[in-house]
PDB file of C-alpha atoms and ligand atoms in Angstrom:
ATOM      1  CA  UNK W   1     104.629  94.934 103.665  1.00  0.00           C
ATOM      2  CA  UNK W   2     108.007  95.038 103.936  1.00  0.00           C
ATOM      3  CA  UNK W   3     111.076  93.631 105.273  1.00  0.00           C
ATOM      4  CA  UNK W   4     114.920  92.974 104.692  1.00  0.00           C
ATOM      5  CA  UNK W   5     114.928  89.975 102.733  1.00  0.00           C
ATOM      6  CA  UNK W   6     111.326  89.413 101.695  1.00  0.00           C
ATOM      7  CA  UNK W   7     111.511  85.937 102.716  1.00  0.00           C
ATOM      8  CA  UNK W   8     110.399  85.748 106.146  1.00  0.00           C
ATOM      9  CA  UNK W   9     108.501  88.254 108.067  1.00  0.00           C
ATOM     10  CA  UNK W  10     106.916  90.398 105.071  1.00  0.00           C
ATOM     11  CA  UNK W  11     105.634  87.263 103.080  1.00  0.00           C
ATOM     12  CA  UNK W  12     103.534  86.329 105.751  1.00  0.00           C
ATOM     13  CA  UNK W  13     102.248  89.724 106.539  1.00  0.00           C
ATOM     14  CA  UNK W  14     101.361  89.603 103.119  1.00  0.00           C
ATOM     15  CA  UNK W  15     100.221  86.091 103.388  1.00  0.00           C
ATOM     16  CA  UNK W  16      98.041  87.198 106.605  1.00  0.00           C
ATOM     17  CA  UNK W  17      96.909  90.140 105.279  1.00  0.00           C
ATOM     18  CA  UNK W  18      95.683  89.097 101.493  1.00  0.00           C
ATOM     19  CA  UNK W  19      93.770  85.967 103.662  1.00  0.00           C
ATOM     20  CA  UNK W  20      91.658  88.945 105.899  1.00  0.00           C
ATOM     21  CA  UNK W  21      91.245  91.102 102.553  1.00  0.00           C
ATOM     22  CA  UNK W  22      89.721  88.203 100.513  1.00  0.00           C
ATOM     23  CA  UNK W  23      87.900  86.617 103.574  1.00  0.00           C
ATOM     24  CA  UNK W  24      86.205  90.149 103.903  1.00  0.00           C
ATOM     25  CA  UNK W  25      85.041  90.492  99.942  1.00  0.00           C
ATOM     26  CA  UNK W  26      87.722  93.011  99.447  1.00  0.00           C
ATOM     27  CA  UNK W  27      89.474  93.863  96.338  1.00  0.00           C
ATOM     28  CA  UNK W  28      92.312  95.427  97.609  1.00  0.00           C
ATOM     29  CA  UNK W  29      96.075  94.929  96.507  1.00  0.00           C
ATOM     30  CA  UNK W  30      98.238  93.539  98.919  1.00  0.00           C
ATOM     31  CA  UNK W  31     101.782  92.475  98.158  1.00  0.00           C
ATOM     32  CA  UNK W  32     105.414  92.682  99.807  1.00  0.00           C
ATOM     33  CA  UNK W  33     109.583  93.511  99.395  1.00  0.00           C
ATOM     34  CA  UNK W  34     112.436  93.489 100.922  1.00  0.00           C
ATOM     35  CA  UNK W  35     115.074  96.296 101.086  1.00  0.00           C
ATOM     36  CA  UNK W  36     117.907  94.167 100.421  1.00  0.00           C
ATOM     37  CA  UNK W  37     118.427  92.197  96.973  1.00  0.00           C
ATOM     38  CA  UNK W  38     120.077  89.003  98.377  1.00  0.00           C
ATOM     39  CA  UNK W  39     117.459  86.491  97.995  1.00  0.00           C
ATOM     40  CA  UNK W  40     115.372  88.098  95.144  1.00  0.00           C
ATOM     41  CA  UNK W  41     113.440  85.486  93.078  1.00  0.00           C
ATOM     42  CA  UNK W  42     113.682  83.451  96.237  1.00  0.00           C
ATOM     43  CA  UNK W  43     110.054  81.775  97.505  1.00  0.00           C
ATOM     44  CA  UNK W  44     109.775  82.080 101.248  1.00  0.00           C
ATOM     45  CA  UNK W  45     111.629  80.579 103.658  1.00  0.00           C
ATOM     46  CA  UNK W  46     110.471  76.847 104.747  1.00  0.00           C
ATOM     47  CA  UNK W  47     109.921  78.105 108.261  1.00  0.00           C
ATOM     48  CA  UNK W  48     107.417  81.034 107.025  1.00  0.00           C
ATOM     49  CA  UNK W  49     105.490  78.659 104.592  1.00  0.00           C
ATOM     50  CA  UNK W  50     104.841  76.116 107.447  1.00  0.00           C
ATOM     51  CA  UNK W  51     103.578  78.480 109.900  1.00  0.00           C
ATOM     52  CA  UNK W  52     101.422  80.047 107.334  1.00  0.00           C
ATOM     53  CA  UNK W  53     100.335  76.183 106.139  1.00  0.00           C
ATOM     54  CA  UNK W  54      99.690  75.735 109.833  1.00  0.00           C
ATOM     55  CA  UNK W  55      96.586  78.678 109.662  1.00  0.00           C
ATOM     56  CA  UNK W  56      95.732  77.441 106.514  1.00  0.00           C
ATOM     57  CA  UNK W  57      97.445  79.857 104.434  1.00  0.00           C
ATOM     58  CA  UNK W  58      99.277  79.017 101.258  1.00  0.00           C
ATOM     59  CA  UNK W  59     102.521  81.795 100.857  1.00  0.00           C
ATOM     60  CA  UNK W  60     104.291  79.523  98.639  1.00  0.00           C
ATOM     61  CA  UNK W  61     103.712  80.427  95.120  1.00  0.00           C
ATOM     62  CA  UNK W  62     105.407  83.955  96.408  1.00  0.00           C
ATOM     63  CA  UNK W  63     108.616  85.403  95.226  1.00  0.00           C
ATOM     64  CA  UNK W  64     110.922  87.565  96.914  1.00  0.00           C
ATOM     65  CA  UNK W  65     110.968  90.992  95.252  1.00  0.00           C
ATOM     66  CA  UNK W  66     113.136  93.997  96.040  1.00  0.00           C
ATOM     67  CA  UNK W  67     111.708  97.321  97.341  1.00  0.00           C
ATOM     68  CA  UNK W  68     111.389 100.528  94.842  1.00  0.00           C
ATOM     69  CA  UNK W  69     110.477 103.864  94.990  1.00  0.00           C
ATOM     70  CA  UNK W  70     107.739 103.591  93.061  1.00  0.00           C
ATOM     71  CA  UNK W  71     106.010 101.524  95.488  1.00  0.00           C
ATOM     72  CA  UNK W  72     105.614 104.465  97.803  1.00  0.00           C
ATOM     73  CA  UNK W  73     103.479 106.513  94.755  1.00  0.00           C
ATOM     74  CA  UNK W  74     101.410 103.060  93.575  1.00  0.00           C
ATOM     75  CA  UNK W  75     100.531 101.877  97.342  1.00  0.00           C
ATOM     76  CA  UNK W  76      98.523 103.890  99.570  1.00  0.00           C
ATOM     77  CA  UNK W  77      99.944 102.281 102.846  1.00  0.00           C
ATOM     78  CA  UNK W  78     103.860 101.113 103.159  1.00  0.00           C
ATOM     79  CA  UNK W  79     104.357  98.937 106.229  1.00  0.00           C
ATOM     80  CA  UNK W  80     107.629  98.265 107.870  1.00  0.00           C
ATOM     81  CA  UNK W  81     108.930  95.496 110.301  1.00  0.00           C
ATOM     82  CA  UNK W  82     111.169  97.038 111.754  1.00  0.00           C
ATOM     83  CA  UNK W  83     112.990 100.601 112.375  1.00  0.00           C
ATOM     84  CA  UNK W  84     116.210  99.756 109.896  1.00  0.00           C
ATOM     85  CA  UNK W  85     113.274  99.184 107.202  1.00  0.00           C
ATOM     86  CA  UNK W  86     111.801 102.392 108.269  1.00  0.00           C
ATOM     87  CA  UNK W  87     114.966 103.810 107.917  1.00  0.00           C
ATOM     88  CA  UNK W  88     115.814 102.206 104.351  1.00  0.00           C
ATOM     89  CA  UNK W  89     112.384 103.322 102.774  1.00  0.00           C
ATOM     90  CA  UNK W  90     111.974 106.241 104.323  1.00  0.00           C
ATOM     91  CA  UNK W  91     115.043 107.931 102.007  1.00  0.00           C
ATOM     92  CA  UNK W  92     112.654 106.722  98.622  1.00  0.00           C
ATOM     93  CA  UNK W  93     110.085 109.187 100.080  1.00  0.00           C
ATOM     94  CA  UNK W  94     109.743 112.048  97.780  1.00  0.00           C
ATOM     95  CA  UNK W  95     107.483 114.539  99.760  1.00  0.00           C
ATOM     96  CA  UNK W  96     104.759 114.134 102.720  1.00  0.00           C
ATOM     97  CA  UNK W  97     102.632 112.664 100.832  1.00  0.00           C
ATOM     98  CA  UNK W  98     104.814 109.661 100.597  1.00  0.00           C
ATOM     99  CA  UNK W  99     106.354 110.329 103.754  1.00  0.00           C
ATOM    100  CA  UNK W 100     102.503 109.952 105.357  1.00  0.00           C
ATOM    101  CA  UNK W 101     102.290 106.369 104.133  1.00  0.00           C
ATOM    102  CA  UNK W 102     105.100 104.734 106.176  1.00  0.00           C
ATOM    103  CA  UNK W 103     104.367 103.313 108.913  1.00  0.00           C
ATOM    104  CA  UNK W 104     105.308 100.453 110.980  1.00  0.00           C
ATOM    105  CA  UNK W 105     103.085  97.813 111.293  1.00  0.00           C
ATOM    106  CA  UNK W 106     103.344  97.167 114.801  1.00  0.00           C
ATOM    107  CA  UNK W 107     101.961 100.407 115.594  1.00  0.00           C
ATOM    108  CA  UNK W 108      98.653  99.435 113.739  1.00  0.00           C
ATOM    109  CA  UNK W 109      98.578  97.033 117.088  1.00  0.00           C
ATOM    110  CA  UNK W 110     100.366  98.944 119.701  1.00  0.00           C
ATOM    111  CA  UNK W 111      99.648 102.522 118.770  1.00  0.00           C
ATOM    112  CA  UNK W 112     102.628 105.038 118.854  1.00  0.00           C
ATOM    113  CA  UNK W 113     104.833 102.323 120.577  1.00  0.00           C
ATOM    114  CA  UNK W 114     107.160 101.886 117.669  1.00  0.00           C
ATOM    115  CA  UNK W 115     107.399  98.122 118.548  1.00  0.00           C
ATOM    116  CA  UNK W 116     109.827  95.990 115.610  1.00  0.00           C
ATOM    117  CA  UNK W 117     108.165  92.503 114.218  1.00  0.00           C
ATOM    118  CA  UNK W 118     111.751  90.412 115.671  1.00  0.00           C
ATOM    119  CA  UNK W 119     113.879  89.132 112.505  1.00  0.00           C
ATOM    120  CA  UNK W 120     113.087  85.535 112.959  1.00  0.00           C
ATOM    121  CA  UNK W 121     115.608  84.386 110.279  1.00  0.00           C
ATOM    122  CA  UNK W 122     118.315  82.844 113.072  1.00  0.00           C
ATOM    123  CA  UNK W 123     115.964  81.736 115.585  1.00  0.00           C
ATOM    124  CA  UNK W 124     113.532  78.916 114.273  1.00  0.00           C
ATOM    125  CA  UNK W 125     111.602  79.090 117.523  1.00  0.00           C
ATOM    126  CA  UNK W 126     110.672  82.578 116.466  1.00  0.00           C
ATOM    127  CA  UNK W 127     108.331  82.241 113.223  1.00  0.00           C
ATOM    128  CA  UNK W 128     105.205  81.208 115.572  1.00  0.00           C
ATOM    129  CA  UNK W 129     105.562  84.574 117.351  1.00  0.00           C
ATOM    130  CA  UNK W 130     106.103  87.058 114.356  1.00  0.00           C
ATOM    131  CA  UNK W 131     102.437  85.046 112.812  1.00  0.00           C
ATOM    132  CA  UNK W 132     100.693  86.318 115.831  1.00  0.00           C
ATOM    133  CA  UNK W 133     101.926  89.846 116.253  1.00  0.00           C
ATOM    134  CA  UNK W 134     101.199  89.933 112.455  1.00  0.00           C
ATOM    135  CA  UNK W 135      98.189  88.352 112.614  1.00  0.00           C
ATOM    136  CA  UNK W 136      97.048  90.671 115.370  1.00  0.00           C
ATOM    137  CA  UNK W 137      98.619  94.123 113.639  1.00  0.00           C
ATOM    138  CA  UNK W 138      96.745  93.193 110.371  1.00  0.00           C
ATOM    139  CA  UNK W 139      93.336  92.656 112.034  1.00  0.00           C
ATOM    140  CA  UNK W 140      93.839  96.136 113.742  1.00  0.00           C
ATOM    141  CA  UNK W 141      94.490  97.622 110.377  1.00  0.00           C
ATOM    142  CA  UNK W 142      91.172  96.380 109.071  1.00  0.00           C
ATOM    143  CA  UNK W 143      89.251  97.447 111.573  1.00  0.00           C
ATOM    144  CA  UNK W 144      91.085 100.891 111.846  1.00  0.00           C
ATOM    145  CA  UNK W 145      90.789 101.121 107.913  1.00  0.00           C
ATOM    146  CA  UNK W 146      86.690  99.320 108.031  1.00  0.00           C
ATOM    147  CA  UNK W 147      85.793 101.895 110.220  1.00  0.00           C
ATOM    148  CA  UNK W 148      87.334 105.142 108.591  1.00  0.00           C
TER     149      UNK W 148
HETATM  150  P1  LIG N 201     113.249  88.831 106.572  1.00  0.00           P
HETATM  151  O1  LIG N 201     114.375  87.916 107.240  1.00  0.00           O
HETATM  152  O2  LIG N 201     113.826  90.225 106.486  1.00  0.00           O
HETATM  153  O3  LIG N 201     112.113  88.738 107.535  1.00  0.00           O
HETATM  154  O4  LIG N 201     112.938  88.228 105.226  1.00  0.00           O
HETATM  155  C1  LIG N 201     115.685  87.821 106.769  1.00  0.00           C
HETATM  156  C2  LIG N 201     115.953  86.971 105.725  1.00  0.00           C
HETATM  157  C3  LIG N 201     117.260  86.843 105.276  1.00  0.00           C
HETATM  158  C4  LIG N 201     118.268  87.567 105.878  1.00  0.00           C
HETATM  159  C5  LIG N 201     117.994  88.420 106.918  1.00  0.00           C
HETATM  160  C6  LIG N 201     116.690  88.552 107.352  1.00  0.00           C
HETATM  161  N1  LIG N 201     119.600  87.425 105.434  1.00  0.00           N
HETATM  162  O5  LIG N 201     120.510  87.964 106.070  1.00  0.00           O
HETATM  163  O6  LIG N 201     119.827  86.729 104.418  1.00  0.00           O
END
């Protein structure tokens, strides 16, 4: 899951996502970057861990890490928030292969629409919304990826 700064939106995708996986007796590894550096080493922001505490998720103990190409050869699936993260990993991708994993994760929700998880990081009103369109794009990916 990834995001600019790996403090907002991507931790709780991650958050959101690890919380279906284990709920689900999966062992899968889930885990998140930004593709900027700025707040490396960072935990998330205040707003992010509250609205996760809120569904009972704990995000804190996370640490903002930035994005590297390897992570498109050890993942199988690289989600973006939006299309300028798209953008940003897309020029790691080596071949199709790679290429084929990007995605963004909106569009495990709203199919083909291309839709962008909003950057909630000036708007403090906004952290309730990206939890539900993550919430609801990471229980379509389960089911999409259940039923395979
Ligand atoms: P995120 O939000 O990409 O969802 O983690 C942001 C966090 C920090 C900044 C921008 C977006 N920033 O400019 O520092």
């Amino acid at each position: 899951m990834v995001c600019l700064g790996n403090i907002c939106r991507s931790p709780l995708a991650e958050g959101i996502l690890k919380h279906k996986v284990a709920s689900r007796g999966l062992d899968w590894e889930v885990d998140s970057a930004g593709t900027g550096s700025w707040h490396v080493g960072n935990p998330p922001d205040e707003r992010s861990i509250a609205v996760a505490k809120k569904y009972g998720i704990d995000i804190s103990s996370q640490r903002a890490r930035q994005f590297r190409s390897e992570d498109l050869n050890h993942f199988d699936l690289v989600f973006a928030m939006d299309a300028s993260n798209y953008n940003n990993i897309k020029k790691h991708a080596t071949d199709s292969d790679q290429l084929n994993k990007l995605d963004l994760i909106l569009n495990e929700s709203y199919p083909g629409q291309n839709r962008t998880v909003p950057d909630p990081y000036w708007n403090d009103n906004g952290f309730e919304g990206v939890y539900e369109l993550l919430d609801h794009a990471c229980e379509a990916l389960l089911d999409r990826l259940l039923s395979a």
